Each structure stands twice: as structure tokens, then as C-alpha cells.
Coordinates of C-alpha atoms in Angstrom, one line a residue:
M612 CA -6.6 36.0 -14.9
I613 CA -5.1 34.4 -11.8
L614 CA -2.5 31.7 -12.8
H615 CA -4.2 29.1 -10.8
D616 CA -7.3 29.7 -12.1
L617 CA -6.0 28.2 -15.3
I618 CA -7.1 24.6 -13.8
S619 CA -10.4 24.5 -12.4
F620 CA -10.9 23.4 -8.3
E621 CA -12.9 20.5 -9.9
M622 CA -9.9 19.2 -11.9
L623 CA -7.3 19.6 -9.5
R624 CA -9.3 17.8 -6.9
L625 CA -9.5 15.1 -9.5
I626 CA -5.8 15.3 -10.0
W627 CA -4.6 14.7 -6.5
W628 CA -7.3 11.9 -6.0
F629 CA -5.6 10.4 -9.1
L630 CA -2.1 11.2 -7.4
M631 CA -3.2 9.3 -4.3
G632 CA -3.8 6.6 -5.6
V633 CA -0.3 6.6 -7.6
M634 CA 1.4 7.1 -4.4
L635 CA -0.2 4.1 -2.8
I636 CA 0.2 2.1 -5.9
A637 CA 4.0 3.1 -6.4
F638 CA 4.6 2.1 -2.5
A639 CA 3.2 -1.1 -2.7
M640 CA 4.5 -2.0 -6.2
T641 CA 8.3 -1.2 -4.6
D642 CA 8.3 -1.5 -0.8
G643 CA 5.7 -4.2 -1.1
F644 CA 8.6 -6.7 -2.6
D645 CA 10.5 -5.6 0.6
M646 CA 7.9 -6.7 3.0
G647 CA 7.2 -9.8 1.0
V648 CA 11.1 -10.4 1.4
G649 CA 11.2 -9.9 4.9
A650 CA 8.0 -12.2 5.4
L651 CA 9.6 -15.0 3.2
L652 CA 13.1 -14.9 5.2
P653 CA 12.9 -17.3 7.8
F654 CA 11.1 -19.9 5.5
A655 CA 13.2 -19.2 2.1
G656 CA 16.4 -19.1 3.5
K657 CA 17.8 -21.9 6.0
T658 CA 21.1 -21.2 6.2
D659 CA 22.8 -17.8 7.1
R660 CA 24.6 -17.4 3.7
E661 CA 21.0 -18.0 2.4
R662 CA 19.3 -15.5 4.3
R663 CA 22.3 -13.3 3.4
V664 CA 21.6 -13.8 -0.1
I665 CA 17.8 -12.7 0.6
I666 CA 18.6 -9.8 2.4
N667 CA 20.9 -8.2 0.0
T668 CA 18.4 -8.8 -2.7
V669 CA 16.7 -5.8 -1.1
G670 CA 19.6 -4.2 0.5
P671 CA 20.4 -1.6 -2.0
V672 CA 16.8 -0.4 -2.6
W673 CA 14.5 -1.1 0.3
E674 CA 15.4 2.9 1.6
G675 CA 14.7 4.2 -1.3
N676 CA 11.5 2.2 -1.9
Q677 CA 10.1 4.2 1.4
V678 CA 10.0 7.5 -0.4
W679 CA 6.4 6.4 -1.4
F680 CA 5.4 5.9 1.8
I681 CA 6.8 9.2 2.9
L682 CA 5.2 11.3 -0.2
G683 CA 1.9 9.5 0.2
G684 CA 1.8 10.7 3.7
A685 CA 2.9 14.1 3.0
L686 CA 0.6 14.3 0.1
I687 CA -2.4 13.1 2.1
F688 CA -1.7 15.8 5.0
A689 CA -1.4 18.5 2.1
A690 CA -4.1 17.7 -0.3
W691 CA -6.8 16.2 2.1
P692 CA -6.1 17.4 5.6
M693 CA -9.4 16.1 6.9
L694 CA -8.7 12.9 5.7
Y695 CA -5.2 12.8 7.2
A696 CA -6.7 14.3 10.7
I697 CA -9.7 11.7 10.8
S698 CA -7.9 8.5 9.4
F699 CA -4.5 8.8 11.4
S700 CA -6.6 9.0 14.8
G701 CA -9.1 6.6 13.7
F702 CA -6.1 4.3 13.2
Y703 CA -4.1 5.5 15.8
F704 CA -3.2 2.0 17.3
A705 CA -2.9 0.3 14.0
M706 CA -0.7 3.2 12.5
F707 CA 1.5 2.7 15.9
L708 CA 1.9 -1.0 15.3
I709 CA 2.8 -0.3 11.4
L710 CA 5.4 2.6 12.3
A711 CA 7.2 0.3 14.9
A712 CA 7.4 -2.3 12.3
L713 CA 8.8 -0.1 9.7
I714 CA 11.1 1.3 12.4
L715 CA 12.5 -2.4 13.4
R716 CA 13.2 -3.4 10.2
P717 CA 15.7 -0.8 9.4
V718 CA 17.3 -1.6 12.7
A719 CA 17.3 -5.3 12.0
F720 CA 19.1 -4.7 8.4
K721 CA 21.7 -3.0 10.1
Y722 CA 22.4 -4.8 13.6
R723 CA 21.9 -8.3 12.0
S724 CA 25.3 -8.2 10.8
K725 CA 27.2 -6.9 13.5
R726 CA 27.7 -10.1 15.1
E727 CA 28.3 -13.7 13.9
D728 CA 26.4 -15.5 16.9
P729 CA 23.3 -17.5 15.5
A730 CA 21.0 -16.7 17.9
W731 CA 21.7 -13.2 17.6
R732 CA 21.5 -13.1 13.8
S733 CA 18.0 -15.5 14.2
R734 CA 16.4 -12.9 16.5
W735 CA 16.9 -10.3 14.2
D736 CA 15.8 -12.6 11.1
W737 CA 12.3 -12.7 12.9
A738 CA 12.5 -9.1 13.4
L739 CA 12.7 -8.7 9.8
F740 CA 10.1 -11.0 9.3
I741 CA 7.6 -9.0 11.8
G742 CA 8.8 -5.9 9.8
G743 CA 7.9 -7.3 6.9
A744 CA 4.4 -9.1 7.6
A745 CA 2.9 -7.0 10.3
P746 CA 2.8 -3.8 7.9
A747 CA 1.5 -6.0 4.7
L748 CA -1.5 -7.2 7.0
L749 CA -2.2 -4.1 8.9
F750 CA -2.6 -2.0 5.5
G751 CA -5.1 -4.4 4.2
V752 CA -6.9 -4.3 7.5
A753 CA -7.3 -0.7 7.1
V754 CA -8.3 -0.9 3.5
G755 CA -11.2 -3.1 5.0
N756 CA -12.3 -0.8 7.5
V757 CA -12.2 2.0 4.9
L758 CA -14.7 0.3 2.9
L759 CA -16.9 -0.3 6.3
G760 CA -16.5 3.2 7.2
L761 CA -15.0 4.4 10.3
P762 CA -17.0 5.5 13.6
F763 CA -16.9 9.1 13.8
H764 CA -19.0 12.3 13.2
L765 CA -18.2 16.1 12.4
T766 CA -19.6 18.7 14.6
P767 CA -21.0 21.9 13.1
D768 CA -17.6 23.2 13.6
L769 CA -16.0 20.7 11.3
V770 CA -14.4 19.1 14.4
A771 CA -14.2 15.4 14.1
M772 CA -15.3 13.5 17.1
P773 CA -14.8 9.8 17.2
D774 CA -17.9 7.6 18.4
T775 CA -16.1 4.9 20.0
G776 CA -13.4 4.8 22.8
P777 CA -9.6 4.2 21.8
L778 CA -9.5 0.6 22.7
M779 CA -13.0 -0.2 20.9
R780 CA -11.8 1.6 18.1
F781 CA -8.7 -0.4 17.5
L782 CA -10.7 -3.6 18.5
G783 CA -13.3 -2.6 16.0
L784 CA -10.5 -2.9 13.3
L785 CA -10.2 -6.5 13.8
N786 CA -13.8 -7.5 12.6
P787 CA -13.9 -10.6 10.1
F788 CA -14.1 -8.7 6.4
S789 CA -11.1 -6.3 7.3
L790 CA -8.8 -9.5 8.5
L791 CA -10.0 -11.0 5.1
C792 CA -8.8 -7.7 3.5
G793 CA -5.4 -8.3 5.5
V794 CA -4.9 -11.7 4.5
V795 CA -5.5 -11.1 0.6
S796 CA -2.7 -8.0 1.4
L797 CA 0.0 -10.2 3.3
A798 CA -0.6 -13.1 0.6
L799 CA -0.1 -10.6 -2.4
L800 CA 2.7 -8.9 -0.9
V801 CA 4.3 -12.2 0.1
A802 CA 3.7 -13.8 -3.7
H803 CA 5.1 -10.0 -4.7
G804 CA 8.5 -10.5 -2.6
A805 CA 8.7 -14.2 -4.1
G806 CA 8.6 -13.1 -7.6
W807 CA 11.5 -10.6 -6.5
L808 CA 13.4 -13.4 -4.8
V809 CA 12.8 -15.9 -8.0
L810 CA 14.3 -13.0 -10.2
K811 CA 17.4 -12.3 -7.8
T812 CA 18.4 -15.4 -6.4
T813 CA 19.1 -18.9 -8.0
G814 CA 19.2 -22.4 -6.5
A815 CA 17.6 -23.4 -3.2
V816 CA 16.3 -20.1 -2.3
Q817 CA 14.9 -19.6 -5.7
S818 CA 13.1 -23.0 -5.3
R819 CA 11.8 -22.5 -1.9
A820 CA 10.8 -19.0 -3.0
R821 CA 8.7 -20.5 -5.9
K822 CA 7.0 -23.0 -3.6
F823 CA 5.8 -20.1 -1.3
G824 CA 5.0 -17.8 -3.9
E825 CA 2.7 -20.3 -5.6
R826 CA 0.6 -20.8 -2.4
A827 CA 0.5 -16.9 -1.6
A828 CA -0.8 -16.1 -5.2
L829 CA -3.5 -18.7 -4.7
V830 CA -4.6 -17.2 -1.6
A831 CA -4.7 -13.6 -2.7
L832 CA -6.6 -14.7 -5.8
L833 CA -9.2 -16.5 -4.0
G834 CA -9.3 -14.1 -1.0
Y835 CA -10.1 -11.2 -3.2
L836 CA -12.7 -13.1 -5.0
L837 CA -14.3 -13.8 -1.5
A838 CA -13.8 -10.2 -0.6
G839 CA -15.6 -9.0 -3.7
L840 CA -18.5 -11.6 -3.2
W841 CA -18.9 -10.2 0.5
L842 CA -18.7 -6.6 -0.9
A843 CA -21.6 -7.5 -3.4
F844 CA -24.1 -9.4 -0.7
G845 CA -23.0 -8.3 2.9
I846 CA -21.9 -4.8 2.9
E847 CA -23.6 -1.4 2.4
G848 CA -21.9 1.2 0.0
F849 CA -21.9 5.3 0.5
H850 CA -23.2 7.6 -2.4
Y851 CA -24.4 11.3 -2.7
A852 CA -27.9 11.9 -1.8
A853 CA -28.1 15.3 -3.7
P854 CA -26.6 16.6 -6.7
I855 CA -22.8 17.0 -6.2
L856 CA -21.3 20.6 -6.3
H857 CA -17.7 19.6 -7.7
D858 CA -16.0 23.0 -7.2
G859 CA -17.7 23.9 -4.0
P860 CA -16.2 24.7 -0.3
S861 CA -14.6 21.7 1.4
N862 CA -17.4 21.4 3.8
P863 CA -18.6 17.6 4.1
L864 CA -22.0 18.6 6.0
I865 CA -23.2 20.7 3.0
H866 CA -22.5 17.8 0.7
P867 CA -24.8 15.0 2.0
V868 CA -23.7 11.1 1.8
T869 CA -25.8 8.5 2.3
R870 CA -26.0 4.5 2.5
S871 CA -26.3 2.4 -0.5
A872 CA -27.1 -1.1 -1.0
S873 CA -23.6 -2.1 -2.0
W874 CA -20.3 -0.8 -3.2
L875 CA -20.6 -2.9 -6.5
L876 CA -23.4 -0.6 -7.8
A877 CA -20.4 1.6 -9.3
Y878 CA -19.9 -1.3 -11.6
S879 CA -23.5 -0.5 -13.2
E880 CA -23.0 3.4 -13.0
R881 CA -19.5 3.0 -14.8
P882 CA -19.3 -0.2 -16.2
W883 CA -15.5 0.6 -17.7
I884 CA -14.2 0.2 -14.2
T885 CA -14.6 -3.3 -14.1
I886 CA -11.3 -3.5 -16.2
A887 CA -9.8 -2.8 -12.3
P888 CA -10.6 -6.0 -10.5
V889 CA -9.7 -8.2 -14.1
L890 CA -6.8 -6.7 -13.6
G891 CA -6.4 -7.9 -10.0
L892 CA -7.4 -11.2 -10.6
A893 CA -5.4 -12.0 -14.2
G894 CA -2.1 -10.7 -12.4
C895 CA -2.4 -13.1 -9.7
L896 CA -3.5 -15.8 -12.1
I897 CA -0.3 -14.9 -14.2
S898 CA 2.1 -14.9 -11.4
W899 CA 0.7 -18.2 -10.2
L900 CA 1.1 -20.1 -13.5
A901 CA 4.6 -18.3 -14.2
L902 CA 5.9 -19.3 -10.5
R903 CA 4.2 -22.9 -11.5
S904 CA 6.3 -23.0 -14.9
G905 CA 9.4 -21.9 -14.0
R906 CA 9.5 -18.2 -15.0
E907 CA 12.0 -15.5 -13.7
L908 CA 10.6 -11.9 -14.5
A909 CA 6.9 -13.2 -15.5
P910 CA 6.1 -13.8 -11.7
L911 CA 6.8 -10.2 -10.5
L912 CA 5.3 -8.8 -13.3
G913 CA 2.1 -10.4 -12.4
T914 CA 2.1 -9.3 -9.0
K915 CA 2.7 -5.8 -10.1
L916 CA -0.3 -6.3 -12.3
A917 CA -2.5 -7.7 -9.6
I918 CA -1.6 -4.8 -7.1
F919 CA -2.6 -1.9 -9.6
G920 CA -5.8 -3.9 -10.0
M921 CA -6.6 -4.5 -6.7
I922 CA -5.8 -1.3 -5.4
S923 CA -7.5 0.4 -8.2
S924 CA -10.4 -1.4 -7.7
V925 CA -10.9 -0.2 -4.1
G926 CA -10.3 3.5 -5.3
L927 CA -12.5 3.5 -8.7
V928 CA -15.8 1.7 -6.5
M929 CA -15.5 4.1 -3.7
F930 CA -15.1 7.3 -5.7
P931 CA -15.7 9.9 -5.0
V932 CA -16.3 8.9 -1.5
I933 CA -12.6 8.4 0.2
L934 CA -13.4 8.2 4.0
P935 CA -17.0 7.1 4.7
S936 CA -18.6 7.4 8.3
A937 CA -20.2 4.5 9.5
T938 CA -21.9 6.0 12.3
D939 CA -22.9 9.4 10.3
P940 CA -22.8 9.1 6.6
A941 CA -23.4 12.8 6.1
S942 CA -20.1 13.2 7.5
S943 CA -18.3 11.1 5.1
L944 CA -15.5 12.5 3.5
T945 CA -15.4 12.6 -0.5
V946 CA -13.2 14.0 -3.3
W947 CA -15.4 16.9 -3.7
N948 CA -15.7 18.2 0.1
A949 CA -12.1 17.3 1.9
S950 CA -9.7 18.8 -0.3
S951 CA -7.1 21.8 0.6
S952 CA -8.2 25.0 -1.2
H953 CA -7.8 25.7 -4.8
L954 CA -4.6 27.6 -4.3
S955 CA -3.0 25.1 -2.5
L956 CA -3.8 22.3 -4.8
F957 CA -2.4 24.4 -7.6
V958 CA 1.1 25.1 -5.9
M959 CA 1.6 21.6 -4.8
L960 CA 0.8 20.6 -8.3
V961 CA 3.4 22.6 -9.8
A962 CA 6.1 21.4 -7.1
A963 CA 4.9 17.6 -8.0
C964 CA 5.4 18.3 -11.8
F965 CA 8.9 19.1 -11.1
F966 CA 9.8 16.5 -8.3
L967 CA 8.1 13.4 -9.4
P968 CA 9.4 13.1 -12.5
L969 CA 13.0 13.5 -11.1
I970 CA 12.2 10.8 -8.2
M971 CA 11.0 8.5 -10.7
I972 CA 13.8 8.7 -12.9
Y973 CA 16.2 8.3 -10.2
T974 CA 14.4 5.3 -9.0
A975 CA 14.6 3.8 -12.6
W976 CA 18.4 4.6 -12.5
V977 CA 19.2 2.8 -9.2
Y978 CA 17.1 -0.2 -10.3
R979 CA 19.0 -0.5 -13.6
V980 CA 22.5 0.1 -12.2
L981 CA 21.6 -2.8 -9.4
W982 CA 20.2 -5.2 -12.1
G983 CA 21.4 -8.9 -11.4
K984 CA 21.3 -11.9 -9.5
V985 CA 22.9 -12.2 -6.1
S986 CA 24.7 -15.5 -5.1
E987 CA 26.1 -17.1 -1.8
D988 CA 29.7 -16.1 -3.6
D989 CA 28.8 -12.7 -3.9
V990 CA 27.8 -12.0 -0.4
D991 CA 31.1 -13.5 0.7
D992 CA 32.8 -10.4 -0.6
P993 CA 32.4 -7.3 1.4
E994 CA 33.2 -5.0 -1.1
L995 CA 30.0 -6.2 -2.9
H996 CA 27.3 -6.7 -0.4
S997 CA 27.5 -5.3 3.2
Y998 CA 24.9 -7.5 4.9

């Protein structure tokens, strides 16, 4: 028996769908609080020393946190090549803006401290704000558009063809439902960043972070509820129109998908997935209550729980669909029709089983070493903090 046959094609597809979710959740849990801290920087810090405190809470870890973003992109490219090709072309301008903001952020981190001129530092502070807030908003907008479906169809040769021009594709992303998802994403990551600042700072910075975090957690909670109601009563879902071939060839055109009454029909088919939105709502509520009651660790843990629940709820509701087509449902990509080959998935799984634990162990070690609060006295010592 060939080694890769020990794990069926069906199981490998499920494993890589699961790992894709793990990467997205890990990215949001780690780099998410970096973005939230950046979005809070001009508001939680009023003086240069306070803003330096805020920057130095994420200074040692922000680069490592982006590993999950890189891993997620590589995973999609290797395990779901059609998903990578269609989503990156469909979200081209949005991806450009996200990458521009993510590139702006490290430049701001490095350049801000090069001059003591207040105007110079203020400009880079706002660059950090853009580098945090813009990706947080646009990632949510992207999720909203995935739920709605992208305007594309596949030719008989499996070439993805957009059904609108580049400008209209970009403007089409800015629809009311997707903007609501963007607001939820931004609010959740701002609350996540506030939770991090409450844990890592003291005094006025911590107090302001609590205030903004409370509001953000409440906005995320109410926005998520509204988005759920919108999905239930205003947006059609997608489902298979025929029996599913779980281990068949990766050809969407022989696995027909059609529209359904609502995405939320998945809850009647798989009631156990209700736990995901419950965790999302509970996480927001825990964070809000913890911020109000003066806790330090609980707000951050609450937002991490909310991130896990909200991202999981999207993946579980959509399963097995991963990228629906709004204009030609039969071209939609699913777990069963858009993966790489059996051998490719197996070889990548062997590599992942070796490297993922190393990355997780190293990340945990870094956070353990860098545990503790950052004070204004600390940032005055160049041997302790460099930003």
C-alpha cells in the first residue's frame, strides 16, 4: 500500500479545511490585538511617552504574529489553489489596500523613533492607526462578501472568469451587509487590542483602553447579532443539489451547487454547530463585563473566545462551501471539489505535523519570556525598549 493511501482523500480534505480555519483564527487572535492596539494608539495615548508605552507592548511580538498570516496564505495557495486564484483576483483592490496597510505598519514602527519632532511622530502614529484599522475593517468586509458570493463563473476548462469589471468588483464589495461585517471585525479587534493594553499597561493608558474596549465589545456583540438576523432573513445560502462525491476529482462543474433559502439552514441539519455563535456572543459579553468590572486578564481571554466563536461560526455554517459564486452557483468552490491532489495534501500534512508544533512552541516561549507590564519608566530605558 502506498503511504499516502493510509489517509483517505476525503479525510485529507477535511483536515486541510480544519487547518485553514486554525490559521485564520490564530492570525486573528495574535496579529488581531496588534491591529487593535494600532487602531487605539491615537486615542488611548495622549502624550508621546504614553504612545511609546502602547507601541512597546506589541513591539517585541508583532512581527512574529504575522507568521500566521503568511502561513494562511501559503496554505490556501498549496491546498486550495482554485480558492487562492479566484479569491485573490476577486478581492484584488481590497487585498492591495490590506497589504499596503500591513506594509505601512512596520515602516511606522521603525521610523517613528528616528526623530523627536512631535509632528513627525504624530504622522507615524496615524500611519500605525491606518495599519491597524484598515486591515481589521477590510478582513470583515471580505468575510461578508464570501457569505454573499463573488461574481464569477468557471469555463468548461475550469478557467475562472469574473462577471464584472475590476472597478465594479471593488465597489460591489462595499455593500451594506459586508460593511456591517467589517464594522463587527473592526470593533472586535479594537476590543481585543484594548484587552491587551489593559493586561500590559497601567494608569491613564489602561483606563482609556478600558473605556474604548467596553464600547467596542458592545458594538461587536450587537453587530454580530444584527448580521446573524440579516443572514437568517435576508441572504440566500448555498448547498449541494445532488449527492456529494467526497473523494472525487477537484472539478466544481461536476459537483453542482445551488442556492438555498438561508445559510442558517445549516443549524437545522447540524444542530451541534450552534455552539460556535454562542461562544462568539459569550466572548463579547465576557469581555464587556470584565472591562467594566476592572479585570485585567479576562477581557483579553473574552475577545479570544469571541474570535474563535465568530470565525468558527462562518466556517461551520458555510461547510462544505468555501467560496460561492453569486452569478453561477454551479461554479462554487467547496471542500470536496477545489483541493489539491491526494498526494499533495498528504505531503503537506507531513510537513505541517513537523513545523506547526515548532511554531506554536516557539510562540508560547516568546510570550512567556516577554510576559509583564510596560510602564513609562521602562520606555525611558533604551536597553529595555527601542520604540
